[in-house]
């Protein structure tokens, strides 16, 4: 099974409980438009670098396409399609006026110089600038991209279309970015984790967590949970990981990561592999790296009570079934990591208004919106006696379907 098929499996689980015709289903799952572009640059050593860039525009019933750009060697058309579809459902779950899109480039940014990364980004924009825009399609950071990459996109786009900071979100605060955007996804993960634990009569304080991935999402999630008294006992990244049963000192870990660019080798813990992290005894397991992490085999060995999907698409459907049968609560990606697109929306609104909001307002509005979305999903799951994932998809499908019908097919 591939990633897009897995996303559609979850769509079908929810659509099966709703009144959706076959034609409506086809219309809702198929992407609107798919771009694939050759991106050729001169490398620092004078050789030619060949890359392929993708942008999948999945659905725009509720507003412009919206979603991240991923720079990673595994990026391909299917992955972009799956992630674009997830964005359609995610923007609907938290009710922001966007559709879903996603894209990326099959490159390894860790092997590129800053100059090569900039040339690659600008060349990609040169190829797709007519298809993106503040009211068409608004990219944002994802794995392997950050505020700097967004700043280059904004600048390159402006060469063709004039000053349009709202073409992209996740920009640096000094260049039309929003306060709170960098931390937003992790902040949202921590909010949804807190709300989920409250339903299980648990608190963040004293609860143990293991986090896979210590990039933007994983590290901010760790900081916010740690600040509430949560015990982060294990973290990993692409280079390795660490475990400390009494709880990792996150401030010290951050200093170490700033110097070494990895959590591996951190002296405040013992080393652990990624596979070991997934099955370590812990209350809450948070995948915050790539997709496709849980399969039927390792799902059987997971010892957590709760899986909070901070990454996009970490759970294959067969693993989801195992979690269900074992009574492990899975909080779905389209709800958990929606804080990123929520604050991206706030950034876009600020850019269009040419007016800045203070951090307190952004975090307050993010929290209100995420808690409300959690409640809607949780109550629907209770009412329909279904999983949180199925409830989240049902809520999203209803909103997207209704918009589509109201606008006219
Ligand atoms: P990032 O590039 O900042 O960090 C990714 C992290 O994952 C790094 O620590 C990397 O070392 C680690 N990693 C990569 N391969 C790994 C492996 N095989 N095992 C363990 N760790 C591995 O990316 P990010 O922005 O933090 O995104 C992480 C996840 O969150 C992705 O699934 C992304 O789609 C999702 N997400 C991100 C945002 C956002 O605002 N950045 C929003 C919503 C969802």
Short mmCIF file of C-alpha atoms and ligand atoms in Angstrom, two decimals:
data_model
loop_
_atom_site.label_atom_id
_atom_site.label_comp_id
_atom_site.label_asym_id
_atom_site.label_seq_id
_atom_site.Cartn_x
_atom_site.Cartn_y
_atom_site.Cartn_z
CA UNK A 1 0.00 0.00 0.00
CA UNK A 2 1.24 3.50 -0.79
CA UNK A 3 0.69 6.70 1.18
CA UNK A 4 -2.16 8.08 -0.97
CA UNK A 5 -3.99 4.75 -0.82
CA UNK A 6 -3.64 4.78 2.98
CA UNK A 7 -5.13 8.29 3.19
CA UNK A 8 -8.03 7.20 0.99
CA UNK A 9 -8.54 4.13 3.17
CA UNK A 10 -9.15 6.45 6.12
CA UNK A 11 -11.39 8.65 3.96
CA UNK A 12 -13.45 5.57 3.03
CA UNK A 13 -13.75 4.43 6.63
CA UNK A 14 -15.45 7.74 7.43
CA UNK A 15 -17.36 8.14 4.15
CA UNK A 16 -18.80 4.65 4.73
CA UNK A 17 -20.66 6.05 7.74
CA UNK A 18 -21.97 8.98 5.70
CA UNK A 19 -24.23 9.52 2.75
CA UNK A 20 -21.55 9.86 0.05
CA UNK A 21 -22.20 8.67 -3.52
CA UNK A 22 -19.49 7.01 -5.60
CA UNK A 23 -19.14 10.04 -7.88
CA UNK A 24 -18.91 12.38 -4.91
CA UNK A 25 -16.20 10.14 -3.43
CA UNK A 26 -14.19 10.25 -6.67
CA UNK A 27 -14.53 14.01 -6.84
CA UNK A 28 -13.38 14.42 -3.24
CA UNK A 29 -10.38 12.08 -3.23
CA UNK A 30 -8.82 12.93 -6.60
CA UNK A 31 -6.45 15.90 -6.72
CA UNK A 32 -7.47 18.97 -8.70
CA UNK A 33 -4.06 19.46 -10.33
CA UNK A 34 -0.60 17.89 -10.14
CA UNK A 35 2.61 19.59 -11.18
CA UNK A 36 5.92 17.82 -11.73
CA UNK A 37 8.86 19.97 -12.76
CA UNK A 38 12.50 19.35 -13.62
CA UNK A 39 14.71 21.54 -11.48
CA UNK A 40 18.28 21.79 -12.74
CA UNK A 41 20.92 23.88 -11.01
CA UNK A 42 24.66 24.34 -11.13
CA UNK A 43 26.26 22.75 -8.07
CA UNK A 44 29.12 24.49 -6.22
CA UNK A 45 31.67 22.17 -7.88
CA UNK A 46 30.47 23.17 -11.34
CA UNK A 47 28.56 19.95 -12.03
CA UNK A 48 24.89 19.82 -13.02
CA UNK A 49 22.43 18.94 -10.25
CA UNK A 50 19.19 17.25 -11.41
CA UNK A 51 16.16 17.39 -9.14
CA UNK A 52 12.42 16.90 -9.50
CA UNK A 53 9.91 19.20 -7.80
CA UNK A 54 6.23 18.45 -7.13
CA UNK A 55 3.17 20.46 -6.22
CA UNK A 56 -0.14 18.69 -5.81
CA UNK A 57 -3.25 20.85 -5.50
CA UNK A 58 -5.84 18.57 -3.98
CA UNK A 59 -9.00 20.54 -3.26
CA UNK A 60 -10.01 24.20 -3.19
CA UNK A 61 -13.67 23.99 -2.26
CA UNK A 62 -13.13 25.93 0.98
CA UNK A 63 -10.39 28.35 -0.15
CA UNK A 64 -6.94 28.52 -1.78
CA UNK A 65 -4.77 25.40 -1.75
CA UNK A 66 -2.59 25.38 1.34
CA UNK A 67 0.22 23.10 2.46
CA UNK A 68 3.90 22.60 3.05
CA UNK A 69 6.92 22.01 0.87
CA UNK A 70 9.09 19.04 1.81
CA UNK A 71 12.74 18.74 0.76
CA UNK A 72 13.74 15.12 1.32
CA UNK A 73 15.19 12.26 -0.79
CA UNK A 74 11.95 10.23 -0.47
CA UNK A 75 9.67 12.93 -1.89
CA UNK A 76 7.68 11.65 -4.86
CA UNK A 77 4.33 12.20 -6.56
CA UNK A 78 2.45 9.69 -4.40
CA UNK A 79 3.72 11.14 -1.14
CA UNK A 80 2.88 14.68 -2.27
CA UNK A 81 -0.60 13.49 -3.27
CA UNK A 82 -1.21 11.86 0.12
CA UNK A 83 0.04 14.87 2.04
CA UNK A 84 -2.01 17.27 -0.13
CA UNK A 85 -5.13 15.23 0.57
CA UNK A 86 -4.41 15.25 4.32
CA UNK A 87 -4.20 19.06 4.10
CA UNK A 88 -7.70 19.23 2.62
CA UNK A 89 -9.10 17.32 5.60
CA UNK A 90 -6.88 19.11 8.14
CA UNK A 91 -7.84 22.63 7.09
CA UNK A 92 -11.48 21.53 7.28
CA UNK A 93 -11.11 19.94 10.75
CA UNK A 94 -9.83 23.20 12.23
CA UNK A 95 -12.15 25.18 9.96
CA UNK A 96 -9.72 27.57 8.28
CA UNK A 97 -10.78 28.87 4.85
CA UNK A 98 -8.33 26.84 2.78
CA UNK A 99 -8.16 23.78 0.62
CA UNK A 100 -5.29 21.31 0.58
CA UNK A 101 -2.00 21.22 -1.28
CA UNK A 102 1.50 19.89 -0.77
CA UNK A 103 4.75 19.65 -2.63
CA UNK A 104 8.43 19.21 -2.39
CA UNK A 105 11.68 18.30 -3.98
CA UNK A 106 13.57 15.00 -4.03
CA UNK A 107 16.79 16.33 -2.56
CA UNK A 108 18.81 15.90 0.63
CA UNK A 109 19.20 19.41 2.09
CA UNK A 110 21.83 18.16 4.56
CA UNK A 111 24.11 17.46 1.58
CA UNK A 112 23.56 20.83 -0.09
CA UNK A 113 25.41 24.06 0.63
CA UNK A 114 23.29 27.06 1.58
CA UNK A 115 23.97 28.53 -1.87
CA UNK A 116 22.86 25.32 -3.61
CA UNK A 117 19.69 25.20 -1.49
CA UNK A 118 18.91 28.80 -2.41
CA UNK A 119 19.48 28.20 -6.14
CA UNK A 120 17.29 25.08 -5.97
CA UNK A 121 14.48 26.91 -4.17
CA UNK A 122 14.54 29.86 -6.56
CA UNK A 123 14.59 27.58 -9.61
CA UNK A 124 11.60 25.68 -8.26
CA UNK A 125 9.69 28.96 -7.83
CA UNK A 126 10.66 29.96 -11.37
CA UNK A 127 8.89 26.80 -12.56
CA UNK A 128 5.71 27.03 -10.46
CA UNK A 129 5.17 30.74 -9.76
CA UNK A 130 2.14 30.98 -12.06
CA UNK A 131 0.39 28.24 -10.09
CA UNK A 132 0.92 29.63 -6.58
CA UNK A 133 -0.13 32.95 -5.06
CA UNK A 134 -1.89 34.49 -2.04
CA UNK A 135 -5.31 33.57 -3.46
CA UNK A 136 -4.29 30.42 -5.37
CA UNK A 137 -1.90 28.21 -3.44
CA UNK A 138 0.15 29.14 -0.38
CA UNK A 139 3.16 26.93 0.52
CA UNK A 140 4.69 26.64 4.00
CA UNK A 141 7.60 24.81 5.68
CA UNK A 142 7.65 21.04 6.17
CA UNK A 143 10.43 18.47 6.60
CA UNK A 144 13.71 19.89 5.31
CA UNK A 145 12.45 23.44 4.73
CA UNK A 146 12.29 26.40 7.11
CA UNK A 147 11.79 30.16 7.37
CA UNK A 148 14.87 30.85 5.26
CA UNK A 149 13.51 28.76 2.38
CA UNK A 150 10.15 30.57 2.68
CA UNK A 151 11.98 33.93 2.56
CA UNK A 152 13.66 32.92 -0.72
CA UNK A 153 10.30 31.80 -2.13
CA UNK A 154 8.67 35.11 -1.21
CA UNK A 155 11.54 37.06 -2.73
CA UNK A 156 11.65 35.03 -5.95
CA UNK A 157 7.87 35.19 -6.37
CA UNK A 158 7.96 38.98 -5.95
CA UNK A 159 10.23 39.26 -9.00
CA UNK A 160 7.36 38.04 -11.16
CA UNK A 161 4.30 39.30 -9.28
CA UNK A 162 5.40 42.26 -7.10
CA UNK A 163 5.22 42.54 -3.31
CA UNK A 164 3.07 39.63 -2.08
CA UNK A 165 4.21 38.38 1.34
CA UNK A 166 1.03 36.32 1.68
CA UNK A 167 2.23 33.94 -1.08
CA UNK A 168 3.92 31.80 1.54
CA UNK A 169 3.68 31.31 5.30
CA UNK A 170 6.22 30.27 7.91
CA UNK A 171 8.43 33.21 6.93
CA UNK A 172 10.94 34.64 9.44
CA UNK A 173 9.33 37.16 11.81
CA UNK A 174 11.74 39.85 10.48
CA UNK A 175 10.33 39.30 6.96
CA UNK A 176 6.54 39.39 7.30
CA UNK A 177 6.36 36.18 9.32
CA UNK A 178 4.08 35.80 12.32
CA UNK A 179 4.94 35.63 15.97
CA UNK A 180 4.33 32.08 17.15
CA UNK A 181 4.45 30.38 13.72
CA UNK A 182 7.73 28.54 14.25
CA UNK A 183 6.46 26.98 17.49
CA UNK A 184 2.83 26.62 16.35
CA UNK A 185 2.74 22.97 15.34
CA UNK A 186 4.48 21.79 18.53
CA UNK A 187 2.34 24.13 20.63
CA UNK A 188 -0.77 22.61 19.06
CA UNK A 189 0.52 19.06 19.59
CA UNK A 190 0.96 19.87 23.29
CA UNK A 191 -2.57 21.34 23.50
CA UNK A 192 -4.19 18.31 21.87
CA UNK A 193 -2.10 15.96 24.05
CA UNK A 194 -3.27 17.79 27.18
CA UNK A 195 -6.92 17.62 26.09
CA UNK A 196 -6.66 13.90 25.23
CA UNK A 197 -5.02 13.07 28.56
CA UNK A 198 -7.75 14.99 30.41
CA UNK A 199 -10.37 12.71 28.81
CA UNK A 200 -8.37 9.73 30.10
CA UNK A 201 -8.23 11.31 33.59
CA UNK A 202 -4.50 11.89 33.18
CA UNK A 203 -2.35 15.03 33.33
CA UNK A 204 0.70 16.08 31.34
CA UNK A 205 2.60 16.51 34.62
CA UNK A 206 4.10 13.17 35.59
CA UNK A 207 3.13 11.47 32.31
CA UNK A 208 5.98 9.87 30.33
CA UNK A 209 6.54 10.67 26.64
CA UNK A 210 8.71 9.30 23.83
CA UNK A 211 9.14 11.50 20.76
CA UNK A 212 10.40 10.35 17.36
CA UNK A 213 11.96 13.26 15.45
CA UNK A 214 13.55 16.31 17.01
CA UNK A 215 13.13 18.88 14.26
CA UNK A 216 10.68 21.75 14.31
CA UNK A 217 7.66 19.78 15.48
CA UNK A 218 9.36 17.28 17.80
CA UNK A 219 11.52 19.83 19.61
CA UNK A 220 8.75 22.38 20.23
CA UNK A 221 6.41 19.59 21.36
CA UNK A 222 9.06 18.43 23.83
CA UNK A 223 9.57 21.97 25.16
CA UNK A 224 5.87 22.65 25.71
CA UNK A 225 5.19 19.26 27.35
CA UNK A 226 8.32 19.55 29.50
CA UNK A 227 7.23 23.04 30.61
CA UNK A 228 3.95 21.50 31.87
CA UNK A 229 5.82 18.89 33.92
CA UNK A 230 5.74 16.09 31.34
CA UNK A 231 8.63 13.61 31.49
CA UNK A 232 10.22 13.22 28.07
CA UNK A 233 12.08 9.94 28.53
CA UNK A 234 13.18 9.21 24.94
CA UNK A 235 13.83 11.14 21.73
CA UNK A 236 15.34 10.15 18.41
CA UNK A 237 16.23 11.78 15.11
CA UNK A 238 17.64 10.56 11.81
CA UNK A 239 21.10 10.09 13.37
CA UNK A 240 20.08 8.14 16.50
CA UNK A 241 18.49 8.73 19.87
CA UNK A 242 18.67 8.83 23.63
CA UNK A 243 16.70 7.52 26.58
CA UNK A 244 16.68 8.63 30.20
CA UNK A 245 14.03 6.94 32.36
CA UNK A 246 13.96 9.81 34.90
CA UNK A 247 13.24 12.38 32.17
CA UNK A 248 15.55 14.21 29.77
CA UNK A 249 16.63 17.75 30.64
CA UNK A 250 15.15 19.42 27.54
CA UNK A 251 16.97 22.77 28.02
CA UNK A 252 20.31 20.92 28.13
CA UNK A 253 19.31 18.78 25.16
CA UNK A 254 18.48 21.92 23.16
CA UNK A 255 21.93 23.33 23.86
CA UNK A 256 23.48 20.05 22.74
CA UNK A 257 21.39 19.93 19.54
CA UNK A 258 22.29 23.55 18.72
CA UNK A 259 25.96 22.56 18.83
CA UNK A 260 25.83 19.04 17.32
CA UNK A 261 22.74 19.16 15.03
CA UNK A 262 21.51 15.84 16.47
CA UNK A 263 20.26 14.36 19.73
CA UNK A 264 22.55 11.34 19.25
CA UNK A 265 25.39 11.27 21.75
CA UNK A 266 23.70 13.61 24.26
CA UNK A 267 25.44 12.84 27.58
CA UNK A 268 22.23 13.15 29.66
CA UNK A 269 20.93 9.72 28.61
CA UNK A 270 21.76 6.33 27.08
CA UNK A 271 21.62 5.69 23.37
CA UNK A 272 18.53 4.15 21.76
CA UNK A 273 17.57 3.30 18.18
CA UNK A 274 14.45 4.48 16.39
CA UNK A 275 12.97 0.98 16.44
CA UNK A 276 13.56 0.74 20.21
CA UNK A 277 11.93 4.12 20.82
CA UNK A 278 8.68 2.98 19.20
CA UNK A 279 8.31 0.01 21.55
CA UNK A 280 9.71 1.55 24.71
CA UNK A 281 7.43 1.44 27.80
CA UNK A 282 5.90 4.92 27.95
CA UNK A 283 2.48 6.51 28.47
CA UNK A 284 2.38 8.59 25.28
CA UNK A 285 4.23 7.95 22.03
CA UNK A 286 4.59 10.89 19.65
CA UNK A 287 5.82 10.23 16.10
CA UNK A 288 7.09 13.63 14.86
CA UNK A 289 9.29 12.69 11.90
CA UNK A 290 8.24 11.03 8.65
CA UNK A 291 5.19 9.02 7.60
CA UNK A 292 4.72 5.24 7.47
CA UNK A 293 6.28 4.52 10.88
CA UNK A 294 3.77 2.06 12.35
CA UNK A 295 3.05 -1.25 10.61
CA UNK A 296 1.10 -4.28 11.78
CA UNK A 297 4.24 -5.80 13.34
CA UNK A 298 5.62 -2.97 15.44
CA UNK A 299 2.09 -1.85 16.37
CA UNK A 300 1.75 -5.14 18.23
CA UNK A 301 4.77 -4.24 20.35
CA UNK A 302 3.92 -0.62 21.11
CA UNK A 303 3.57 -0.25 24.88
CA UNK A 304 2.08 3.26 25.00
CA UNK A 305 -1.52 3.95 26.04
CA UNK A 306 -1.82 6.82 23.60
CA UNK A 307 -0.28 7.58 20.18
CA UNK A 308 -0.34 11.27 19.29
CA UNK A 309 0.32 11.68 15.56
CA UNK A 310 2.41 14.84 15.28
CA UNK A 311 3.89 13.66 11.96
CA UNK A 312 1.72 13.34 8.87
CA UNK A 313 0.65 9.81 8.01
CA UNK A 314 2.74 7.87 10.57
CA UNK A 315 0.25 4.97 10.88
CA UNK A 316 -0.50 2.46 8.11
CA UNK A 317 -4.12 1.23 8.15
CA UNK A 318 -3.10 -2.29 9.30
CA UNK A 319 -1.29 -0.76 12.29
CA UNK A 320 -4.32 1.42 12.99
CA UNK A 321 -6.46 -1.73 13.20
CA UNK A 322 -3.95 -3.28 15.63
CA UNK A 323 -4.00 -0.18 17.83
CA UNK A 324 -7.79 -0.24 17.80
CA UNK A 325 -7.96 -3.91 18.78
CA UNK A 326 -5.43 -3.33 21.58
CA UNK A 327 -7.33 -0.34 22.98
CA UNK A 328 -4.51 2.10 22.24
CA UNK A 329 -5.94 5.58 21.66
CA UNK A 330 -4.69 7.14 18.41
CA UNK A 331 -5.11 10.90 18.05
CA UNK A 332 -5.00 11.59 14.30
CA UNK A 333 -2.54 13.79 12.41
CA UNK A 334 -5.24 15.92 10.77
CA UNK A 335 -6.20 17.17 14.23
CA UNK A 336 -2.92 16.92 16.18
CA UNK A 337 -0.60 18.86 13.89
CA UNK A 338 -3.15 21.39 12.60
CA UNK A 339 -1.59 24.14 14.74
CA UNK A 340 0.88 24.82 11.95
CA UNK A 341 -1.73 25.60 9.33
CA UNK A 342 -3.82 27.47 11.89
CA UNK A 343 -1.05 29.96 12.64
CA UNK A 344 -0.13 29.98 8.95
CA UNK A 345 -3.68 31.23 8.45
CA UNK A 346 -3.10 33.95 11.07
CA UNK A 347 0.14 34.90 9.28
CA UNK A 348 -1.67 35.10 5.92
CA UNK A 349 -4.42 37.27 7.44
CA UNK A 350 -1.80 39.59 8.97
CA UNK A 351 -0.02 39.85 5.60
CA UNK A 352 -3.27 40.68 3.81
CA UNK A 353 -4.21 43.22 6.50
CA UNK A 354 -0.65 44.62 6.69
CA UNK A 355 -1.15 44.56 10.44
CA UNK A 356 0.71 42.55 13.07
CA UNK A 357 -0.83 40.62 15.92
CA UNK A 358 0.99 40.10 19.24
CA UNK A 359 2.09 36.60 20.28
CA UNK A 360 -0.41 36.46 23.16
CA UNK A 361 -3.30 36.97 20.74
CA UNK A 362 -1.99 34.34 18.35
CA UNK A 363 -1.47 31.72 21.05
CA UNK A 364 -4.83 32.50 22.66
CA UNK A 365 -6.69 32.17 19.35
CA UNK A 366 -4.72 29.03 18.44
CA UNK A 367 -5.58 27.42 21.75
CA UNK A 368 -9.29 28.31 21.51
CA UNK A 369 -9.54 26.94 17.98
CA UNK A 370 -7.64 23.74 18.75
CA UNK A 371 -9.59 23.00 21.91
CA UNK A 372 -12.87 23.60 20.04
CA UNK A 373 -11.75 21.30 17.20
CA UNK A 374 -10.72 18.62 19.68
CA UNK A 375 -14.12 18.83 21.38
CA UNK A 376 -16.00 18.55 18.07
CA UNK A 377 -13.95 15.50 17.04
CA UNK A 378 -14.16 13.85 20.45
CA UNK A 379 -17.93 14.35 20.78
CA UNK A 380 -18.56 13.04 17.27
CA UNK A 381 -16.42 9.97 18.02
CA UNK A 382 -18.47 9.36 21.18
CA UNK A 383 -21.76 9.85 19.35
CA UNK A 384 -20.87 7.60 16.41
CA UNK A 385 -18.92 5.14 18.53
CA UNK A 386 -15.95 5.41 16.17
CA UNK A 387 -12.25 6.27 16.40
CA UNK A 388 -11.01 9.85 16.70
CA UNK A 389 -9.54 9.50 13.21
CA UNK A 390 -12.84 8.45 11.65
CA UNK A 391 -14.63 11.26 13.49
CA UNK A 392 -12.08 13.83 12.29
CA UNK A 393 -12.48 12.64 8.70
CA UNK A 394 -16.28 12.70 9.01
CA UNK A 395 -16.22 16.28 10.25
CA UNK A 396 -13.88 17.30 7.42
CA UNK A 397 -15.72 15.43 4.67
CA UNK A 398 -18.99 17.05 5.74
CA UNK A 399 -17.48 20.55 5.60
CA UNK A 400 -15.70 20.05 2.27
CA UNK A 401 -18.69 18.31 0.71
CA UNK A 402 -21.09 21.02 1.85
CA UNK A 403 -18.88 23.80 0.45
CA UNK A 404 -18.60 21.95 -2.84
CA UNK A 405 -22.34 21.49 -3.16
CA UNK A 406 -23.16 25.07 -2.13
CA UNK A 407 -20.74 26.51 -4.70
CA UNK A 408 -22.19 24.30 -7.42
CA UNK A 409 -20.39 21.30 -8.88
P1 LIG B 1 12.03 18.81 10.39
O1 LIG B 1 12.75 18.63 9.12
O2 LIG B 1 12.17 20.08 11.13
O3 LIG B 1 12.37 17.61 11.39
C1 LIG B 1 12.26 16.26 11.04
C2 LIG B 1 12.91 15.45 12.14
O4 LIG B 1 12.72 14.06 11.87
C3 LIG B 1 14.43 15.65 12.26
O5 LIG B 1 14.80 15.63 13.63
C4 LIG B 1 14.99 14.42 11.55
O6 LIG B 1 16.29 14.08 11.99
C5 LIG B 1 13.97 13.40 11.98
N1 LIG B 1 13.96 12.20 11.16
C6 LIG B 1 14.07 12.10 9.82
N2 LIG B 1 14.08 10.80 9.46
C7 LIG B 1 13.96 10.10 10.61
C8 LIG B 1 13.91 8.72 10.91
N3 LIG B 1 13.97 7.79 9.94
N4 LIG B 1 13.78 8.36 12.19
C9 LIG B 1 13.72 9.30 13.17
N5 LIG B 1 13.77 10.59 12.96
C10 LIG B 1 13.89 10.99 11.69
O7 LIG B 1 10.48 18.53 10.04
P2 LIG B 1 9.20 19.01 10.84
O8 LIG B 1 8.75 20.28 10.25
O9 LIG B 1 9.48 18.92 12.28
O10 LIG B 1 8.13 17.90 10.42
C11 LIG B 1 8.00 16.68 11.13
C12 LIG B 1 6.66 16.04 10.79
O11 LIG B 1 5.61 16.94 11.17
C13 LIG B 1 6.44 15.75 9.31
O12 LIG B 1 5.67 14.58 9.18
C14 LIG B 1 5.64 16.95 8.83
O13 LIG B 1 4.88 16.68 7.68
C15 LIG B 1 4.77 17.19 10.04
N6 LIG B 1 4.23 18.55 10.15
C16 LIG B 1 5.05 19.64 10.19
C17 LIG B 1 4.50 20.91 10.33
C18 LIG B 1 5.35 22.15 10.47
O14 LIG B 1 4.78 23.21 10.76
N7 LIG B 1 6.66 22.08 10.32
C19 LIG B 1 3.10 21.07 10.38
C20 LIG B 1 2.29 19.93 10.33
C21 LIG B 1 2.87 18.69 10.22
#
